Amino acid sequence: MKQQENMSSLIMIFGATGDLAIRKLFPSLYRLFERGRLNKFAVIGVARRQITNDAFQKSVRESVINALGDKENIDEFISYFYYQSHDVTNSSSYVALRNLADQIDANYSLEGNRIFYLAMAPEFFGPIALHLKSDGLTEVKGFKRLVIEKPFGKSLESAKELNQQIRTAFSEEEIYRIDHYLGKEMVRNIEVIRFANAIFEPLWNNRYISNIQITSSEVLGVEERGRYYETSGALRDMVQNHIMQMVALLAMEPPIRLTTDEVRSEKVRVFRSLRRFESSEIKDYFVRGQYGPGTVNDEQVPEYRAEPMVDKESNTETFVAGKIMIDNFRWAGVPFYIRTGKRMKSKSTKIVVQFKDIPMNLYYQPEKNVHPNLLVIHIQPEEGITLHLNAKKAGGHLDAQEVKLSFANTGIQAMNTPEGYEKLLYDCLRGDATNFTHWDEVAYSWAFVDKISEVWEKTKTVDFPNYESGTIGPKAADELLEKDGFFWWPVSYLEVDMCK
Ligand code: NAP
């Protein structure tokens, strides 16, 4: 992995008064600062509203204290923050921004290294990148890197257009497309679990694995994000990026080295092996849902169509389940079932790797079944691994019973487990793009998802709402597995009391 020791950088955050900056970026920068991982640095916050440097620093202070509690060195930390009121659509104000950037660069000896973090709505990404180049902000003697948030387009075509715009100012190596799932500790752990364990890698194929299930469920509804969600839906918001990235990490071949290029090219090979379905087949492989009213945490909640800024007759899906097939030598015949939704029973992201049954079950008697072996990777909220095995029941004759061996990540590392954004910011400072998505990954996963959304958009008759809030989604999602002889492992069954 290419790492840089010298990490001095001017970090320019566009959208510095927004939710992402306040809730995630400032606390993550503070954590890096606290751990001595921010060498020489300064931050310029950019947004339209007219506020002073002092007011901006105060908002940074509040954001850190709200997230992490009181901090002794908070005054020193916020002294590195500057604010520039600037409308990114206004061409003339980029000159003032460049002057401020040059001045701060000189004052802090930042060696012309710049990170441009676009924590703003995606329609601004292209215009900002073009201006950064035309107004000379990218003319630096150090490195320049562009960090952008999801969504990266809303189809392959719009993603291509966006990519062309940002590529006029930044090379592919300089673009860091955030998928915050790739900052999660247990998502990063998938590779290590697979490639550092002699007991898993030989079994990691269609001879021993019967199916893999990925569930990412939320209890929250669409909240205040109705306007955005109406143009997105669960397929674009969750499947195209986070879920497809987890599929790629689970399915990829071992890279020859852990370099950015090698890891990415193995992931791309998975995307290239995804089975492309005919339009007429989509209904057999993918299920969509939308939440109706229901009870969540003992409270009555409204249906999706009654949420703010949502069309009363909306056909936007808030739930997706699917069966993904990877047509290569390793995975032929193994379904990867995926499921994600809002307003579900519990907040949980888990991966279940279900191994095939043993050839002959010596212990089977009615009610004394031997369970399939499962490897469960708990991504959030709890982080860890559980291995479901069979062992002799104490005191019994030769009765088998299921035992669960668990490792709780949070239990051991507790406060030291860095938050996703902290890790991604640190990677970006070091110039390590492994856990950011390459354009090829984006393009292949859009091509895959576009096919589904095209069919769904053309199908006028949708039985929405088709699942009650506070449940596990529509019945059709269960039937998707039942017809293959499988079932979703219930989240409650997979939960373990992880020793802390
Ligand atoms: P937000 O709360 O709406 O913040 C938008 C920011 O952009 C504000 O600082 C706003 O400040 C600024 N802004 C808007 N128009 C501007 C203009 N013309 N010129 C300069 N500044 C302008 O949005 P957010 O939730 O932080 O999300 C930002 C991006 O991150 C989006 O792409 C979103 O999809 C993505 N994202 C967010 C989260 C999250 O947890 N929030 C998670 C994942 C991805 P002014 O009004 O002062 O201009």
Coordinates of C-alpha atoms and ligand atoms in Angstrom, one line a residue:
M1 CA 0.0 0.0 0.0
K2 CA 1.4 3.4 -1.0
Q3 CA 1.5 5.5 2.1
Q4 CA 2.7 9.1 2.5
E5 CA 4.6 10.2 5.6
N6 CA 4.2 13.8 4.9
M7 CA 0.6 14.6 5.3
S8 CA 0.5 18.3 5.5
S9 CA -2.6 19.6 3.7
L10 CA -5.1 22.4 3.3
I11 CA -8.5 20.8 3.6
M12 CA -11.3 22.7 1.9
I13 CA -14.7 21.6 2.9
F14 CA -17.5 22.8 0.5
G15 CA -20.8 22.6 2.4
A16 CA -19.1 23.3 5.8
T17 CA -22.4 24.4 7.5
G18 CA -24.3 21.3 6.4
D19 CA -25.3 18.2 8.2
L20 CA -22.5 15.9 7.0
A21 CA -19.8 18.4 8.0
I22 CA -21.3 19.1 11.4
R23 CA -22.2 15.5 12.4
K24 CA -19.3 13.6 10.8
L25 CA -16.4 15.5 9.3
F26 CA -15.5 17.9 12.1
P27 CA -15.6 15.2 14.9
S28 CA -13.6 12.9 12.6
L29 CA -11.0 15.5 11.9
Y30 CA -10.8 16.2 15.7
R31 CA -10.2 12.4 16.3
L32 CA -7.3 12.5 13.8
F33 CA -5.9 15.6 15.5
E34 CA -6.2 14.0 18.9
R35 CA -4.4 10.9 17.8
G36 CA -1.6 13.0 16.3
R37 CA -2.5 12.0 12.8
L38 CA -3.1 15.4 11.4
N39 CA 0.4 16.7 10.9
K40 CA 0.4 20.2 9.5
F41 CA -3.1 21.2 8.5
A42 CA -5.7 24.0 8.1
V43 CA -9.3 23.9 7.1
I44 CA -11.3 26.3 5.0
G45 CA -15.0 25.9 5.4
V46 CA -17.1 27.1 2.4
A47 CA -20.8 27.7 2.3
R48 CA -23.2 30.5 1.2
R49 CA -24.3 31.9 4.6
Q50 CA -22.5 35.0 5.8
I51 CA -20.8 34.0 9.1
T52 CA -17.6 35.1 10.6
N53 CA -14.5 33.0 11.3
D54 CA -15.4 33.1 15.0
A55 CA -19.0 31.9 14.4
F56 CA -17.6 29.1 12.2
Q57 CA -15.1 28.0 14.8
K58 CA -17.8 28.0 17.4
S59 CA -19.9 25.6 15.2
V60 CA -16.8 23.3 14.8
R61 CA -16.4 23.4 18.6
E62 CA -20.0 22.5 19.2
S63 CA -19.9 19.8 16.7
V64 CA -16.9 18.1 18.3
I65 CA -18.3 18.5 21.9
N66 CA -21.7 17.2 20.9
A67 CA -20.1 14.1 19.3
L68 CA -17.2 13.5 21.6
G69 CA -17.7 15.4 24.9
D70 CA -15.5 18.2 26.3
K71 CA -12.0 18.3 25.0
E72 CA -9.1 20.1 26.6
N73 CA -7.3 21.0 23.4
I74 CA -10.5 22.1 21.5
D75 CA -9.3 25.8 21.3
E76 CA -6.1 24.8 19.6
F77 CA -8.0 22.5 17.2
I78 CA -10.6 25.1 16.1
S79 CA -7.8 27.7 15.6
Y80 CA -7.0 25.9 12.4
F81 CA -10.4 26.5 10.9
Y82 CA -11.3 29.4 8.6
Y83 CA -14.5 30.3 6.8
Q84 CA -15.2 31.8 3.4
S85 CA -18.7 32.7 2.4
H86 CA -19.0 31.7 -1.2
D87 CA -21.7 30.6 -3.6
V88 CA -20.3 27.8 -5.7
T89 CA -22.5 28.8 -8.6
N90 CA -21.0 32.3 -8.7
S91 CA -17.9 32.3 -10.9
S92 CA -16.5 35.6 -9.6
S93 CA -16.1 34.5 -6.0
Y94 CA -13.6 31.7 -6.7
V95 CA -10.8 34.2 -7.0
A96 CA -11.3 35.3 -3.3
L97 CA -11.2 31.7 -2.3
R98 CA -8.0 31.0 -4.2
N99 CA -6.4 34.0 -2.5
L100 CA -7.4 32.8 0.9
A101 CA -6.2 29.3 0.1
D102 CA -2.8 30.5 -1.1
Q103 CA -2.4 32.7 2.0
I104 CA -3.3 29.9 4.4
D105 CA -1.1 27.5 2.5
A106 CA 1.9 29.9 3.0
N107 CA 1.1 30.7 6.6
Y108 CA 1.0 27.1 7.6
S109 CA 3.7 25.8 5.2
L110 CA 1.3 23.3 3.7
E111 CA 3.5 22.7 0.7
G112 CA 0.7 23.2 -1.8
N113 CA -1.1 20.0 -0.8
R114 CA -4.9 20.4 -1.1
I115 CA -7.9 18.2 -0.4
F116 CA -11.2 19.5 -1.8
Y117 CA -14.0 17.8 0.1
L118 CA -17.4 18.3 -1.6
A119 CA -20.0 17.8 1.2
M120 CA -22.7 19.2 -1.0
A121 CA -25.5 18.2 -3.2
P122 CA -24.2 16.3 -6.3
E123 CA -25.4 18.8 -8.9
F124 CA -22.7 21.1 -7.7
F125 CA -19.8 18.6 -8.1
G126 CA -19.2 19.2 -11.8
P127 CA -19.4 23.0 -11.7
I128 CA -17.1 23.2 -8.6
A129 CA -14.5 20.9 -10.2
L130 CA -14.5 23.0 -13.4
H131 CA -14.1 26.2 -11.4
L132 CA -11.4 24.9 -9.2
K133 CA -9.4 24.3 -12.3
S134 CA -10.3 27.4 -14.3
D135 CA -9.7 29.7 -11.3
G136 CA -6.4 28.2 -10.5
L137 CA -7.2 26.5 -7.1
T138 CA -5.8 23.2 -8.4
E139 CA -2.6 24.8 -9.6
V140 CA -0.5 23.6 -6.7
K141 CA 3.0 22.3 -6.3
G142 CA 1.8 19.5 -3.9
F143 CA -0.9 17.0 -4.3
K144 CA -4.5 17.8 -5.1
R145 CA -7.4 15.4 -4.2
L146 CA -11.1 15.6 -4.7
V147 CA -13.4 13.9 -2.2
I148 CA -17.0 13.4 -3.2
E149 CA -20.0 12.0 -1.5
K150 CA -22.7 9.8 -2.8
P151 CA -24.8 9.7 -4.8
F152 CA -22.5 9.6 -7.8
G153 CA -25.1 10.1 -10.5
K154 CA -28.5 8.5 -10.6
S155 CA -27.9 6.2 -13.6
L156 CA -24.9 5.1 -15.6
E157 CA -25.6 8.0 -18.1
S158 CA -25.7 10.7 -15.5
A159 CA -22.7 9.2 -13.6
K160 CA -20.7 9.3 -16.9
E161 CA -21.6 12.9 -17.4
L162 CA -20.6 13.8 -13.9
N163 CA -17.4 11.8 -14.2
Q164 CA -16.4 13.7 -17.4
Q165 CA -16.9 17.0 -15.7
I166 CA -14.7 16.2 -12.7
R167 CA -12.1 14.4 -14.9
T168 CA -11.4 17.7 -16.6
A169 CA -9.9 19.0 -13.4
F170 CA -8.8 15.8 -11.6
S171 CA -7.2 12.5 -12.8
E172 CA -8.9 9.2 -11.7
E173 CA -6.1 8.8 -9.1
E174 CA -6.9 12.1 -7.6
I175 CA -10.7 11.4 -7.2
Y176 CA -11.8 9.8 -3.9
R177 CA -15.4 8.7 -4.2
I178 CA -16.7 8.0 -0.7
D179 CA -18.7 4.9 0.1
H180 CA -18.8 5.3 3.8
Y181 CA -19.5 1.5 4.2
L182 CA -15.9 1.0 3.1
G183 CA -14.9 3.0 6.2
K184 CA -16.7 0.6 8.5
E185 CA -14.4 -1.6 10.6
M186 CA -16.2 -4.9 9.8
V187 CA -16.5 -4.2 6.1
R188 CA -12.7 -3.7 6.0
N189 CA -12.5 -6.9 8.0
I190 CA -14.1 -9.0 5.2
E191 CA -10.8 -9.2 3.3
V192 CA -8.8 -10.1 6.4
I193 CA -11.3 -12.8 7.6
R194 CA -11.2 -14.3 4.1
F195 CA -7.6 -14.1 3.2
A196 CA -5.8 -14.5 6.5
N197 CA -7.6 -17.6 7.7
A198 CA -6.7 -21.0 6.5
I199 CA -10.0 -22.4 7.7
F200 CA -12.1 -20.1 5.5
E201 CA -10.4 -19.5 2.2
P202 CA -10.4 -23.1 1.0
L203 CA -14.1 -23.3 1.7
W204 CA -14.9 -19.9 0.1
N205 CA -16.5 -21.2 -3.1
N206 CA -19.5 -23.0 -4.6
R207 CA -18.4 -26.4 -3.3
Y208 CA -18.9 -25.5 0.3
I209 CA -21.1 -22.4 0.5
S210 CA -24.8 -22.8 -0.3
N211 CA -25.7 -19.1 -0.2
I212 CA -24.7 -15.7 1.2
Q213 CA -27.2 -13.2 2.7
I214 CA -26.6 -9.5 3.1
T215 CA -29.2 -7.6 5.1
S216 CA -29.0 -3.9 5.9
S217 CA -32.2 -2.7 7.6
E218 CA -33.1 0.6 9.2
V219 CA -35.8 1.4 11.7
L220 CA -35.9 5.0 10.6
G221 CA -38.2 6.1 7.8
V222 CA -37.2 8.7 5.2
E223 CA -37.3 11.5 7.8
E224 CA -36.5 14.9 6.2
R225 CA -34.9 13.4 3.1
G226 CA -38.1 12.9 1.2
R227 CA -37.2 15.2 -1.7
Y228 CA -33.9 13.4 -2.3
Y229 CA -35.3 9.9 -1.7
E230 CA -38.1 10.4 -4.2
T231 CA -35.4 10.7 -6.9
S232 CA -33.4 7.8 -5.5
G233 CA -35.2 5.0 -3.7
A234 CA -33.5 2.1 -1.9
L235 CA -32.1 0.6 -5.1
R236 CA -30.0 3.7 -5.9
D237 CA -29.5 4.8 -2.3
M238 CA -28.2 1.5 -0.9
V239 CA -27.8 -1.3 -3.5
Q240 CA -25.8 0.5 -6.2
N241 CA -23.1 1.4 -3.8
H242 CA -22.9 -0.1 -0.3
I243 CA -24.5 -3.5 -1.0
M244 CA -22.7 -4.0 -4.3
Q245 CA -19.4 -3.1 -2.6
M246 CA -20.0 -5.7 0.1
V247 CA -20.8 -8.3 -2.6
A248 CA -17.6 -7.5 -4.4
L249 CA -15.5 -7.8 -1.2
L250 CA -17.1 -11.2 -0.4
A251 CA -16.8 -12.6 -3.9
M252 CA -13.4 -11.2 -5.2
E253 CA -10.4 -13.4 -5.8
P254 CA -7.4 -12.8 -3.5
P255 CA -5.5 -9.8 -4.8
I256 CA -1.8 -10.5 -5.6
R257 CA -0.9 -7.6 -3.4
L258 CA -2.9 -5.2 -1.1
T259 CA -2.3 -2.2 -3.3
T260 CA -5.1 0.0 -4.4
D261 CA -4.9 -1.1 -8.0
E262 CA -4.8 -4.8 -7.3
V263 CA -7.7 -4.8 -4.9
R264 CA -9.8 -2.6 -7.1
S265 CA -9.1 -4.7 -10.2
E266 CA -10.3 -7.9 -8.3
K267 CA -13.5 -6.1 -7.3
V268 CA -14.1 -5.0 -10.9
R269 CA -13.7 -8.6 -12.0
V270 CA -16.6 -9.5 -9.7
F271 CA -18.7 -6.7 -11.2
R272 CA -17.9 -8.0 -14.7
S273 CA -19.1 -11.5 -13.7
L274 CA -22.5 -10.3 -12.4
R275 CA -25.3 -12.1 -14.2
R276 CA -27.2 -9.7 -16.5
F277 CA -30.9 -10.4 -16.4
E278 CA -33.3 -10.0 -19.2
S279 CA -36.0 -7.5 -18.5
S280 CA -38.6 -10.3 -18.3
E281 CA -36.5 -12.0 -15.6
I282 CA -36.2 -9.1 -13.2
K283 CA -39.4 -10.0 -11.4
D284 CA -37.9 -13.4 -10.6
Y285 CA -34.8 -12.0 -9.0
F286 CA -35.7 -8.7 -7.4
V287 CA -38.5 -7.6 -5.1
R288 CA -39.4 -4.0 -4.2
G289 CA -41.4 -2.7 -1.3
Q290 CA -42.7 0.5 0.2
Y291 CA -43.6 0.9 3.9
G292 CA -47.2 1.5 5.0
P293 CA -48.1 2.8 8.4
G294 CA -47.3 0.7 11.5
T295 CA -45.8 0.6 15.0
V296 CA -42.2 1.3 15.6
N297 CA -40.8 1.4 19.2
D298 CA -44.4 1.5 20.4
E299 CA -45.2 4.6 18.4
Q300 CA -47.5 4.9 15.4
V301 CA -45.6 6.0 12.3
P302 CA -47.1 7.1 9.0
E303 CA -46.8 5.4 5.6
Y304 CA -44.0 6.5 3.2
R305 CA -46.6 8.3 1.0
A306 CA -47.6 10.5 3.9
E307 CA -44.0 11.6 4.7
P308 CA -42.9 15.3 4.0
M309 CA -42.0 16.1 0.4
V310 CA -43.2 12.7 -0.8
D311 CA -45.7 12.2 -3.7
K312 CA -49.0 10.9 -2.3
E313 CA -49.0 8.3 -5.1
S314 CA -45.3 7.7 -5.0
N315 CA -43.9 4.4 -6.5
T316 CA -40.5 4.9 -5.0
E317 CA -39.3 1.8 -3.3
T318 CA -38.1 1.9 0.3
F319 CA -37.2 -1.8 0.3
V320 CA -35.3 -4.0 -2.1
A321 CA -34.6 -7.7 -1.9
G322 CA -32.7 -9.5 -4.6
K323 CA -30.9 -12.6 -5.7
I324 CA -27.5 -11.8 -7.4
M325 CA -25.7 -14.4 -9.3
I326 CA -22.0 -14.2 -10.0
D327 CA -21.2 -16.3 -13.1
N328 CA -17.6 -17.3 -12.6
F329 CA -15.8 -20.5 -11.7
R330 CA -15.8 -19.8 -7.9
W331 CA -19.4 -18.7 -7.5
A332 CA -21.5 -20.4 -10.3
G333 CA -24.7 -21.5 -8.7
V334 CA -24.4 -19.7 -5.3
P335 CA -27.0 -17.0 -4.8
F336 CA -26.1 -13.8 -3.0
Y337 CA -29.3 -12.7 -1.5
I338 CA -29.5 -9.0 -0.6
R339 CA -32.1 -7.1 1.4
T340 CA -32.3 -3.5 2.5
G341 CA -35.1 -1.3 3.7
K342 CA -36.4 1.5 5.8
R343 CA -38.9 1.3 8.7
M344 CA -38.0 -2.3 9.4
K345 CA -38.1 -4.2 12.6
S346 CA -34.5 -3.5 13.7
K347 CA -31.5 -1.5 12.7
S348 CA -28.9 -4.1 11.6
T349 CA -26.3 -4.8 8.9
K350 CA -25.2 -8.4 8.8
I351 CA -23.7 -10.8 6.3
V352 CA -24.5 -14.5 6.7
V353 CA -22.3 -17.0 4.9
Q354 CA -24.3 -20.3 5.0
F355 CA -22.2 -23.4 4.4
K356 CA -23.6 -26.5 2.6
D357 CA -24.8 -29.4 4.7
I358 CA -22.4 -32.2 5.5
P359 CA -22.9 -35.2 3.1
M360 CA -24.4 -37.5 5.8
N361 CA -25.9 -36.3 9.0
L362 CA -25.1 -39.0 11.6
Y363 CA -26.8 -37.0 14.4
Y364 CA -30.0 -36.2 12.8
Q365 CA -33.1 -37.2 14.6
P366 CA -36.4 -35.3 14.6
E367 CA -36.0 -32.3 16.8
K368 CA -32.3 -32.9 17.3
N369 CA -31.3 -31.3 14.0
V370 CA -27.7 -30.4 13.0
H371 CA -27.7 -26.9 11.9
P372 CA -25.8 -25.6 8.8
N373 CA -22.6 -23.9 9.7
L374 CA -22.9 -20.1 9.5
L375 CA -20.3 -17.4 9.5
V376 CA -22.0 -14.2 10.5
I377 CA -20.2 -10.9 10.0
H378 CA -21.9 -8.2 12.2
I379 CA -21.3 -4.9 10.5
Q380 CA -23.5 -2.6 12.6
P381 CA -24.6 -1.6 15.2
E382 CA -22.6 -4.3 16.9
E383 CA -19.3 -5.3 15.2
G384 CA -18.0 -8.8 15.3
I385 CA -18.0 -12.3 13.9
T386 CA -20.0 -15.3 15.0
L387 CA -19.3 -18.8 13.9
H388 CA -22.2 -21.3 14.3
L389 CA -21.0 -24.8 14.8
N390 CA -22.4 -28.0 16.1
A391 CA -21.1 -29.7 19.3
K392 CA -22.2 -32.4 21.6
K393 CA -24.8 -31.5 24.1
A394 CA -23.4 -31.7 27.6
G395 CA -24.6 -34.8 29.4
G396 CA -26.6 -36.1 26.5
H397 CA -25.8 -39.2 24.6
L398 CA -24.6 -38.1 21.2
D399 CA -27.0 -35.3 20.7
A400 CA -25.7 -32.4 18.7
Q401 CA -26.5 -28.8 19.5
E402 CA -25.7 -25.5 17.9
V403 CA -22.9 -23.5 19.6
K404 CA -22.0 -19.9 18.6
L405 CA -18.4 -18.7 18.9
S406 CA -18.3 -15.0 18.9
F407 CA -15.8 -12.2 18.6
A408 CA -16.9 -8.7 19.5
N409 CA -14.8 -6.1 17.8
T410 CA -16.1 -3.3 20.0
G411 CA -15.5 -5.3 23.1
I412 CA -11.8 -5.5 22.6
Q413 CA -11.0 -2.3 21.0
A414 CA -13.8 -0.2 22.6
M415 CA -13.1 3.5 22.4
N416 CA -10.2 2.9 20.0
T417 CA -12.3 1.8 17.1
P418 CA -12.2 4.7 14.7
E419 CA -15.3 6.0 13.0
G420 CA -15.7 5.3 9.3
Y421 CA -15.2 8.9 8.2
E422 CA -12.1 9.2 10.3
K423 CA -10.5 6.3 8.6
L424 CA -11.5 7.5 5.2
L425 CA -10.2 11.0 5.8
Y426 CA -7.0 9.5 7.1
D427 CA -6.7 7.3 4.0
C428 CA -7.2 10.3 1.8
L429 CA -4.5 12.3 3.6
R430 CA -2.1 9.4 3.1
G431 CA -3.1 9.0 -0.6
D432 CA -4.5 5.5 -0.1
A433 CA -7.5 5.2 -2.4
T434 CA -8.1 1.5 -1.8
N435 CA -11.3 2.0 0.2
F436 CA -12.8 4.5 -2.2
T437 CA -14.7 3.5 -5.3
H438 CA -12.9 3.6 -8.7
W439 CA -14.9 4.8 -11.7
D440 CA -15.0 1.3 -13.2
E441 CA -16.7 0.0 -10.1
V442 CA -19.2 2.8 -10.2
A443 CA -19.9 2.2 -13.9
Y444 CA -20.4 -1.5 -13.7
S445 CA -22.7 -1.3 -10.7
W446 CA -24.8 1.4 -12.3
A447 CA -25.1 -0.7 -15.4
F448 CA -26.4 -3.6 -13.2
V449 CA -28.8 -1.5 -11.3
D450 CA -30.1 0.5 -14.3
K451 CA -31.5 -2.6 -15.8
I452 CA -33.7 -3.2 -12.7
S453 CA -34.8 0.4 -12.3
E454 CA -35.7 0.6 -16.0
V455 CA -38.0 -2.3 -15.6
W456 CA -39.5 -1.0 -12.4
E457 CA -40.1 2.4 -13.8
K458 CA -42.0 0.9 -16.8
T459 CA -44.2 -1.3 -14.5
K460 CA -47.1 1.0 -13.6
T461 CA -48.9 -1.4 -11.3
V462 CA -47.2 -1.6 -8.0
D463 CA -48.9 -3.0 -4.9
F464 CA -47.5 -0.3 -2.7
P465 CA -47.5 0.0 0.3
N466 CA -46.8 -3.7 0.6
Y467 CA -45.1 -3.9 4.1
E468 CA -46.1 -2.6 7.4
S469 CA -43.7 -0.3 9.2
G470 CA -41.8 -2.2 12.0
T471 CA -41.8 -5.5 10.1
I472 CA -39.2 -7.3 8.0
G473 CA -40.5 -6.3 4.6
P474 CA -42.9 -7.7 2.0
K475 CA -43.8 -11.3 1.9
A476 CA -42.4 -11.6 -1.7
A477 CA -38.9 -11.1 -0.2
D478 CA -39.3 -14.4 1.8
E479 CA -40.7 -16.2 -1.2
L480 CA -37.6 -15.2 -3.2
L481 CA -35.6 -17.5 -0.9
E482 CA -38.3 -20.1 -0.3
K483 CA -38.4 -21.0 -3.9
D484 CA -34.7 -21.9 -3.7
G485 CA -35.2 -23.9 -0.5
F486 CA -33.7 -21.2 1.7
F487 CA -34.9 -18.6 4.2
W488 CA -33.6 -15.4 5.6
W489 CA -31.8 -16.1 8.8
P490 CA -33.8 -13.9 11.3
V491 CA -31.8 -11.0 12.7
S492 CA -33.0 -12.0 16.2
Y493 CA -31.6 -15.5 15.7
L494 CA -28.2 -14.2 14.6
E495 CA -27.9 -11.7 17.4
V496 CA -25.5 -12.8 20.1
D497 CA -24.7 -11.4 23.5
M498 CA -21.2 -10.4 22.6
C499 CA -18.9 -10.6 25.6
K500 CA -17.6 -7.1 26.4
Ligands
NAP1 P1 -26.9 19.8 3.8 O1 -27.1 19.6 5.2 O2 -28.1 20.2 2.9 O3 -25.7 20.8 3.5 C1 -25.5 21.4 2.3 C2 -24.3 22.4 2.4 O4 -24.1 23.0 1.2 C3 -24.6 23.5 3.4 O5 -23.4 23.8 4.1 C4 -25.0 24.6 2.5 O6 -24.7 25.9 3.2 C5 -24.1 24.4 1.3 N1 -24.6 25.0 0.1 C6 -25.8 24.7 -0.6 N2 -25.8 25.4 -1.7 C7 -24.6 26.1 -1.8 C8 -24.1 27.0 -2.8 N3 -24.7 27.3 -3.9 N4 -22.9 27.4 -2.6 C9 -22.1 27.1 -1.5 N5 -22.6 26.3 -0.5 C10 -23.8 25.8 -0.7 O7 -26.4 18.4 3.1 P2 -25.6 17.2 3.8 O8 -26.6 16.3 4.5 O9 -24.5 17.8 4.6 O10 -25.1 16.4 2.6 C11 -24.0 16.8 1.8 C12 -23.6 15.7 0.8 O11 -23.2 14.6 1.5 C13 -24.8 15.3 -0.1 O12 -24.2 14.9 -1.4 C14 -25.3 14.1 0.6 O13 -26.0 13.2 -0.3 C15 -24.1 13.5 1.1 N6 -24.2 12.6 2.2 C16 -24.7 13.1 3.4 C17 -24.7 12.3 4.5 C18 -25.2 12.8 5.9 O14 -25.1 12.1 6.9 N7 -25.7 14.1 6.0 C19 -24.4 11.0 4.4 C20 -23.9 10.5 3.2 C21 -23.8 11.3 2.1 P3 -25.4 27.3 2.9 O15 -26.9 27.0 2.9 O16 -24.9 28.2 3.9 O17 -25.0 27.6 1.5

